[in-house]
Structures are given as C-alpha cells and as structure tokens.
mmCIF file of C-alpha atoms in Angstrom:
data_model
loop_
_atom_site.group_PDB
_atom_site.id
_atom_site.type_symbol
_atom_site.label_atom_id
_atom_site.label_comp_id
_atom_site.label_asym_id
_atom_site.label_seq_id
_atom_site.Cartn_x
_atom_site.Cartn_y
_atom_site.Cartn_z
ATOM 1 C CA GLU A 1 -8.575 -16.075 7.514
ATOM 2 C CA ARG A 2 -11.170 -16.096 4.728
ATOM 3 C CA LEU A 3 -8.442 -15.970 2.103
ATOM 4 C CA VAL A 4 -6.491 -18.825 3.700
ATOM 5 C CA ASP A 5 -9.640 -20.934 4.090
ATOM 6 C CA ARG A 6 -10.139 -20.800 0.327
ATOM 7 C CA LEU A 7 -6.758 -22.477 -0.198
ATOM 8 C CA LYS A 8 -6.942 -25.248 2.401
ATOM 9 C CA THR A 9 -8.341 -27.900 0.068
ATOM 10 C CA ARG A 10 -5.954 -27.115 -2.810
ATOM 11 C CA ASP A 11 -2.427 -28.373 -3.455
ATOM 12 C CA ARG A 12 -1.282 -25.279 -5.401
ATOM 13 C CA ALA A 13 -1.904 -21.539 -5.184
ATOM 14 C CA ASP A 14 -0.562 -18.267 -6.574
ATOM 15 C CA LEU A 15 0.287 -16.813 -3.165
ATOM 16 C CA ASN A 16 1.285 -13.442 -4.623
ATOM 17 C CA MET A 17 -2.097 -12.842 -6.247
ATOM 18 C CA GLU A 18 -4.361 -14.864 -3.949
ATOM 19 C CA ILE A 19 -2.914 -13.742 -0.605
ATOM 20 C CA CYS A 20 -0.456 -10.839 -0.861
ATOM 21 C CA ALA A 21 -2.477 -8.850 -3.393
ATOM 22 C CA ARG A 22 -5.825 -9.389 -1.740
ATOM 23 C CA ILE A 23 -5.071 -8.702 1.935
ATOM 24 C CA PRO A 24 -4.301 -4.960 1.564
ATOM 25 C CA VAL A 25 -7.038 -4.533 -1.047
ATOM 26 C CA TYR A 26 -9.629 -6.170 1.201
ATOM 27 C CA THR A 27 -8.400 -4.217 4.237
ATOM 28 C CA ILE A 28 -8.492 -0.817 2.542
ATOM 29 C CA THR A 29 -11.669 -1.318 0.551
ATOM 30 C CA THR A 30 -13.425 -2.657 3.650
ATOM 31 C CA ALA A 31 -12.330 0.523 5.428
ATOM 32 C CA ILE A 32 -13.780 2.540 2.538
ATOM 33 C CA GLY A 33 -16.999 0.550 2.678
ATOM 34 C CA LEU A 34 -16.644 -2.050 -0.099
ATOM 35 C CA GLU A 35 -16.487 -5.804 0.378
ATOM 36 C CA GLY A 36 -15.718 -9.027 -1.477
ATOM 37 C CA ASP A 37 -15.522 -8.992 -5.251
ATOM 38 C CA ASP A 38 -16.636 -5.340 -5.350
ATOM 39 C CA ALA A 39 -13.359 -4.515 -3.616
ATOM 40 C CA LEU A 40 -11.194 -6.203 -6.256
ATOM 41 C CA ARG A 41 -13.362 -4.873 -9.107
ATOM 42 C CA PHE A 42 -13.015 -1.340 -7.731
ATOM 43 C CA ARG A 43 -9.235 -1.478 -7.352
ATOM 44 C CA HIS A 44 -8.687 -3.098 -10.752
ATOM 45 C CA ALA A 45 -10.829 -0.448 -12.430
ATOM 46 C CA HIS A 46 -9.182 2.377 -10.492
ATOM 47 C CA VAL A 47 -5.632 1.259 -11.313
ATOM 48 C CA ASN A 48 -6.565 0.935 -14.998
ATOM 49 C CA SER A 49 -8.301 4.305 -15.209
ATOM 50 C CA VAL A 50 -5.196 6.506 -14.864
ATOM 51 C CA GLU A 51 -3.201 7.871 -17.800
ATOM 52 C CA ASN A 52 -0.072 5.773 -17.196
ATOM 53 C CA ALA A 53 -2.014 2.507 -16.856
ATOM 54 C CA GLY A 54 -0.922 1.325 -20.310
ATOM 55 C CA VAL A 55 -4.466 0.603 -21.504
ATOM 56 C CA PRO A 56 -6.350 2.159 -24.462
ATOM 57 C CA PRO A 57 -8.156 5.456 -23.757
ATOM 58 C CA GLU A 58 -11.600 3.905 -24.273
ATOM 59 C CA GLU A 59 -10.858 1.211 -21.673
ATOM 60 C CA ARG A 60 -9.478 3.819 -19.251
ATOM 61 C CA TYR A 61 -12.696 5.799 -19.622
ATOM 62 C CA ARG A 62 -14.855 2.716 -18.999
ATOM 63 C CA ASN A 63 -12.846 1.973 -15.867
ATOM 64 C CA PHE A 64 -13.154 5.598 -14.767
ATOM 65 C CA LEU A 65 -16.939 5.450 -15.091
ATOM 66 C CA LEU A 66 -17.066 2.165 -13.176
ATOM 67 C CA VAL A 67 -15.061 3.670 -10.302
ATOM 68 C CA GLU A 68 -17.242 6.774 -10.257
ATOM 69 C CA ASN A 69 -20.452 4.725 -10.260
ATOM 70 C CA ILE A 70 -19.248 2.410 -7.472
ATOM 71 C CA LEU A 71 -18.209 5.336 -5.272
ATOM 72 C CA GLN A 72 -21.309 7.423 -5.976
ATOM 73 C CA GLY A 73 -23.523 4.451 -5.165
ATOM 74 C CA LEU A 74 -21.631 3.909 -1.920
ATOM 75 C CA ILE A 75 -21.904 7.614 -0.998
ATOM 76 C CA ASP A 76 -25.650 7.625 -1.699
ATOM 77 C CA GLU A 77 -26.152 4.496 0.397
ATOM 78 C CA ARG A 78 -24.078 5.747 3.331
ATOM 79 C CA ARG A 79 -25.898 9.078 3.290
ATOM 80 C CA THR A 80 -29.080 7.238 4.263
ATOM 81 C CA ARG A 81 -27.486 4.312 6.138
ATOM 82 C CA PRO A 82 -24.179 5.399 7.713
ATOM 83 C CA THR A 83 -21.818 2.805 9.200
ATOM 84 C CA SER A 84 -18.322 2.980 10.689
ATOM 85 C CA ASP A 85 -16.485 3.081 7.339
ATOM 86 C CA LEU A 86 -14.429 5.874 5.780
ATOM 87 C CA VAL A 87 -17.155 7.167 3.467
ATOM 88 C CA SER A 88 -19.583 7.507 6.388
ATOM 89 C CA SER A 89 -16.935 9.409 8.368
ATOM 90 C CA LEU A 90 -16.231 11.750 5.444
ATOM 91 C CA LEU A 91 -19.936 12.438 4.994
ATOM 92 C CA ASP A 92 -19.998 13.512 8.632
ATOM 93 C CA ALA A 93 -16.802 15.581 8.360
ATOM 94 C CA THR A 94 -16.544 19.370 8.242
ATOM 95 C CA VAL A 95 -14.145 21.158 5.883
ATOM 96 C CA ARG A 96 -12.527 24.251 7.379
ATOM 97 C CA LEU A 97 -10.494 26.240 4.869
ATOM 98 C CA PRO A 98 -8.945 29.682 5.455
ATOM 99 C CA GLY A 99 -11.323 32.445 4.429
ATOM 100 C CA GLU A 100 -14.266 30.098 3.922
ATOM 101 C CA GLU A 101 -17.237 29.123 6.007
ATOM 102 C CA PRO A 102 -17.128 25.577 7.429
ATOM 103 C CA ARG A 103 -18.945 23.168 5.133
ATOM 104 C CA PRO A 104 -19.494 19.445 4.526
ATOM 105 C CA MET A 105 -17.295 17.630 2.021
ATOM 106 C CA THR A 106 -18.676 17.417 -1.490
ATOM 107 C CA ASP A 107 -19.285 14.053 -3.141
ATOM 108 C CA ARG A 108 -16.363 14.800 -5.481
ATOM 109 C CA GLU A 109 -14.012 15.450 -2.557
ATOM 110 C CA ILE A 110 -15.070 12.199 -0.899
ATOM 111 C CA MET A 111 -14.410 10.344 -4.159
ATOM 112 C CA TYR A 112 -10.923 11.843 -4.439
ATOM 113 C CA MET A 113 -10.121 10.860 -0.853
ATOM 114 C CA ALA A 114 -11.301 7.268 -1.368
ATOM 115 C CA LYS A 115 -9.225 6.944 -4.549
ATOM 116 C CA ILE A 116 -6.084 8.279 -2.869
ATOM 117 C CA VAL A 117 -6.455 5.898 0.070
ATOM 118 C CA MET A 118 -6.962 2.966 -2.298
ATOM 119 C CA ILE A 119 -3.821 3.578 -4.335
ATOM 120 C CA ALA A 120 -1.574 4.785 -1.511
ATOM 121 C CA GLY A 121 -2.253 1.852 0.772
ATOM 122 C CA GLY A 122 -2.551 -1.117 -1.560
ATOM 123 C CA GLY A 123 0.484 -1.443 -3.783
ATOM 124 C CA THR A 124 3.309 -1.051 -1.298
ATOM 125 C CA SER A 125 1.757 -3.444 1.217
ATOM 126 C CA TRP A 126 1.097 -5.994 -1.534
ATOM 127 C CA ARG A 127 4.686 -5.861 -2.785
ATOM 128 C CA GLN A 128 6.285 -5.967 0.663
ATOM 129 C CA MET A 129 4.168 -8.966 1.679
ATOM 130 C CA GLY A 130 5.296 -10.732 -1.479
ATOM 131 C CA ILE A 131 8.933 -9.870 -0.826
ATOM 132 C CA THR A 132 8.703 -11.199 2.735
ATOM 133 C CA LEU A 133 6.975 -14.377 1.616
ATOM 134 C CA LEU A 134 9.499 -14.986 -1.167
ATOM 135 C CA ALA A 135 12.390 -14.440 1.243
ATOM 136 C CA LEU A 136 10.990 -16.921 3.769
ATOM 137 C CA LEU A 137 10.179 -19.558 1.136
ATOM 138 C CA SER A 138 13.718 -19.141 -0.235
ATOM 139 C CA ASN A 139 15.171 -19.673 3.255
ATOM 140 C CA PRO A 140 13.331 -22.732 4.604
ATOM 141 C CA ASP A 141 15.331 -22.798 7.842
ATOM 142 C CA GLN A 142 14.119 -19.287 8.709
ATOM 143 C CA LEU A 143 10.580 -20.151 7.593
ATOM 144 C CA ALA A 144 10.676 -23.080 10.019
ATOM 145 C CA GLN A 145 11.773 -20.694 12.793
ATOM 146 C CA VAL A 146 8.832 -18.384 12.139
ATOM 147 C CA LYS A 147 6.366 -21.278 11.998
ATOM 148 C CA ALA A 148 7.692 -22.576 15.317
ATOM 149 C CA ASP A 149 7.634 -19.108 16.915
ATOM 150 C CA PRO A 150 5.131 -16.699 15.257
ATOM 151 C CA SER A 151 6.534 -13.804 17.298
ATOM 152 C CA LEU A 152 9.504 -13.872 14.894
ATOM 153 C CA LEU A 153 7.213 -12.674 12.104
ATOM 154 C CA ASP A 154 7.895 -9.068 13.147
ATOM 155 C CA ASP A 155 11.612 -9.727 12.697
ATOM 156 C CA ALA A 156 10.934 -11.256 9.279
ATOM 157 C CA VAL A 157 8.997 -8.177 8.163
ATOM 158 C CA ASP A 158 11.684 -5.812 9.511
ATOM 159 C CA GLU A 159 14.391 -7.765 7.702
ATOM 160 C CA SER A 160 12.424 -7.782 4.439
ATOM 161 C CA LEU A 161 12.130 -3.985 4.682
ATOM 162 C CA ARG A 162 15.911 -3.765 5.037
ATOM 163 C CA TRP A 163 16.712 -6.445 2.467
ATOM 164 C CA ASN A 164 14.403 -5.280 -0.332
ATOM 165 C CA PRO A 165 12.127 -2.291 0.424
ATOM 166 C CA THR A 166 9.361 -1.572 -2.066
ATOM 167 C CA ALA A 167 10.300 2.115 -2.101
ATOM 168 C CA PRO A 168 14.122 2.212 -2.046
ATOM 169 C CA PHE A 169 14.360 5.955 -2.750
ATOM 170 C CA PHE A 170 12.585 8.969 -1.269
ATOM 171 C CA TYR A 171 12.737 12.615 -2.300
ATOM 172 C CA ARG A 172 12.795 15.374 0.297
ATOM 173 C CA ASN A 173 12.897 19.167 0.087
ATOM 174 C CA ALA A 174 15.697 20.724 2.169
ATOM 175 C CA THR A 175 14.146 23.268 4.542
ATOM 176 C CA CYS A 176 17.422 25.049 5.346
ATOM 177 C CA ASP A 177 21.048 25.333 4.197
ATOM 178 C CA THR A 178 23.089 22.429 5.515
ATOM 179 C CA GLU A 179 26.067 20.217 4.798
ATOM 180 C CA LEU A 180 26.275 16.418 4.727
ATOM 181 C CA TYR A 181 29.667 14.670 4.582
ATOM 182 C CA GLY A 182 31.217 17.716 2.923
ATOM 183 C CA HIS A 183 28.408 18.198 0.402
ATOM 184 C CA LYS A 184 26.612 21.518 0.624
ATOM 185 C CA ILE A 185 22.809 21.328 0.423
ATOM 186 C CA ALA A 186 20.980 24.607 -0.119
ATOM 187 C CA LYS A 187 17.527 25.410 1.181
ATOM 188 C CA GLY A 188 15.009 24.315 -1.454
ATOM 189 C CA ASP A 189 17.224 21.609 -2.950
ATOM 190 C CA ILE A 190 15.601 18.252 -3.637
ATOM 191 C CA VAL A 191 17.497 15.480 -1.874
ATOM 192 C CA GLU A 192 17.233 11.891 -3.059
ATOM 193 C CA VAL A 193 17.475 9.663 0.007
ATOM 194 C CA GLY A 194 18.634 6.133 -0.822
ATOM 195 C CA ILE A 195 17.020 3.846 1.752
ATOM 196 C CA GLY A 196 17.759 0.745 -0.335
ATOM 197 C CA PRO A 197 21.493 1.387 -0.778
ATOM 198 C CA ALA A 198 21.847 2.365 2.894
ATOM 199 C CA ASN A 199 20.246 -0.916 3.893
ATOM 200 C CA ARG A 200 22.943 -2.787 1.940
ATOM 201 C CA ASP A 201 25.862 -0.723 3.321
ATOM 202 C CA PRO A 202 28.583 -3.251 4.251
ATOM 203 C CA SER A 203 30.056 -0.820 6.778
ATOM 204 C CA ARG A 204 26.817 -1.079 8.753
ATOM 205 C CA TRP A 205 25.511 -4.575 7.974
ATOM 206 C CA ASP A 206 27.350 -7.883 8.046
ATOM 207 C CA ASN A 207 26.686 -9.880 4.864
ATOM 208 C CA PRO A 208 24.170 -7.219 3.760
ATOM 209 C CA ASP A 209 22.872 -9.086 0.694
ATOM 210 C CA ALA A 210 21.650 -12.014 2.808
ATOM 211 C CA PHE A 211 18.127 -12.210 4.237
ATOM 212 C CA ASP A 212 18.542 -12.986 7.954
ATOM 213 C CA ILE A 213 15.717 -12.639 10.479
ATOM 214 C CA ASN A 214 18.241 -13.258 13.280
ATOM 215 C CA ARG A 215 20.223 -10.144 12.387
ATOM 216 C CA PRO A 216 21.108 -8.046 15.497
ATOM 217 C CA LYS A 217 18.766 -5.128 16.087
ATOM 218 C CA LEU A 218 19.757 -1.469 15.917
ATOM 219 C CA SER A 219 21.004 -0.192 19.258
#
C-alpha cells in the first residue's frame, strides 16, 4: 500500500522497478529486520558484492563491507533490543550438530543466513510479478476481468507461472535406478526437469503460447 500510495499523484511509473522489484525486497528485508531505504541499499550492495556481479573488484569489496556493516549493526542492536524479526529469532536459536555440544549461532552464521534469504527470496518473486503484470497489461480484457473480480488474481498468477516461469528448468539427483518413457536413469544421475517446455506442451494445453487466466484447471 505504501508503494502504491507513492504513485497515486503521478501519470507515469516504472512498475517493474517501483512495484515488482520493491515488494519482495521490502517483504524479505522487513522479515530480516531492515526497513525503507536501508532495505534497498542492503539488497543492491549484496547483489553487487558477489563474484559474478559484473562489477570491478574494488566496488565488490566496498559493497561487501557495506553488507557486513549493515548486518553486524543489526545483530548488535537486536542482541540488546530483540523484536519479532529473523535476526532476533536466529540470536535466540540453538545449533545442534552431530558430535557437538548445543550452542548459539555465531554472528557469521547469522549473516550467512540473512544473505541467503535475501537472494533466494527476492529475484524470483520480482521477476514473476513483472511477468504477471506484463501479461495482464498486454491482455486488457483479462486485466479488466481481474479488476472487476480480484479473486481472479490467483488464476492470473497460476497462469503466469505456466506461461513464463522464472525458473523454467530444475536439476534433480536420481535417488534410485528408474526408467522414464524408455530412457534409463541410473541412481546418481542428474536429471534436468523442463518445467517451461512442459508448460507449453500442446498435447496437454490448448493454445499453449497464449496467456489465458480462464484456462481450465488441472483435474
């Protein structure tokens, strides 16, 4: 609601960056314990601190230090003033590893957990929101349906996941010898599962390349 309120008095907006990108970032960073501009600053620095970020090493290192300082400051604050966020919960957690005595999580472990949650939850949600929004704006009749009946939004999201999923391929490790459509798969083989191609299979879906929120559901 805060994000939408910022756009109400304007006649143009970059919906991908100002809505789709910010909602998951705000949601996840709020769960971690960050708010407002600190949330966006943290994610931007984190994304640009990894080796494949495409930025110079000096800039990666500056971003790395910024992320570390933000998280360490948050950990120090929550240690004295805990709330209901993720960092507070991790500070109160107990690590139980085989052959070791139970212990609290270290600051470094809490940092790693916060970084993983930030990256794992932000990008895919951002992209799928953008895909759904683009699909609806490109099909104004279906957009009008959703506006008239907001309960159809679930159908719109489901259809966007079929029509253009952000992660069209998954890799899985076969846990036993098996056979699929005459192809032998040995235990330990890596199987590439094509969710995207399956979702466009004309033997399963009528007019599979079309975005259609009124598509019949799976039985």
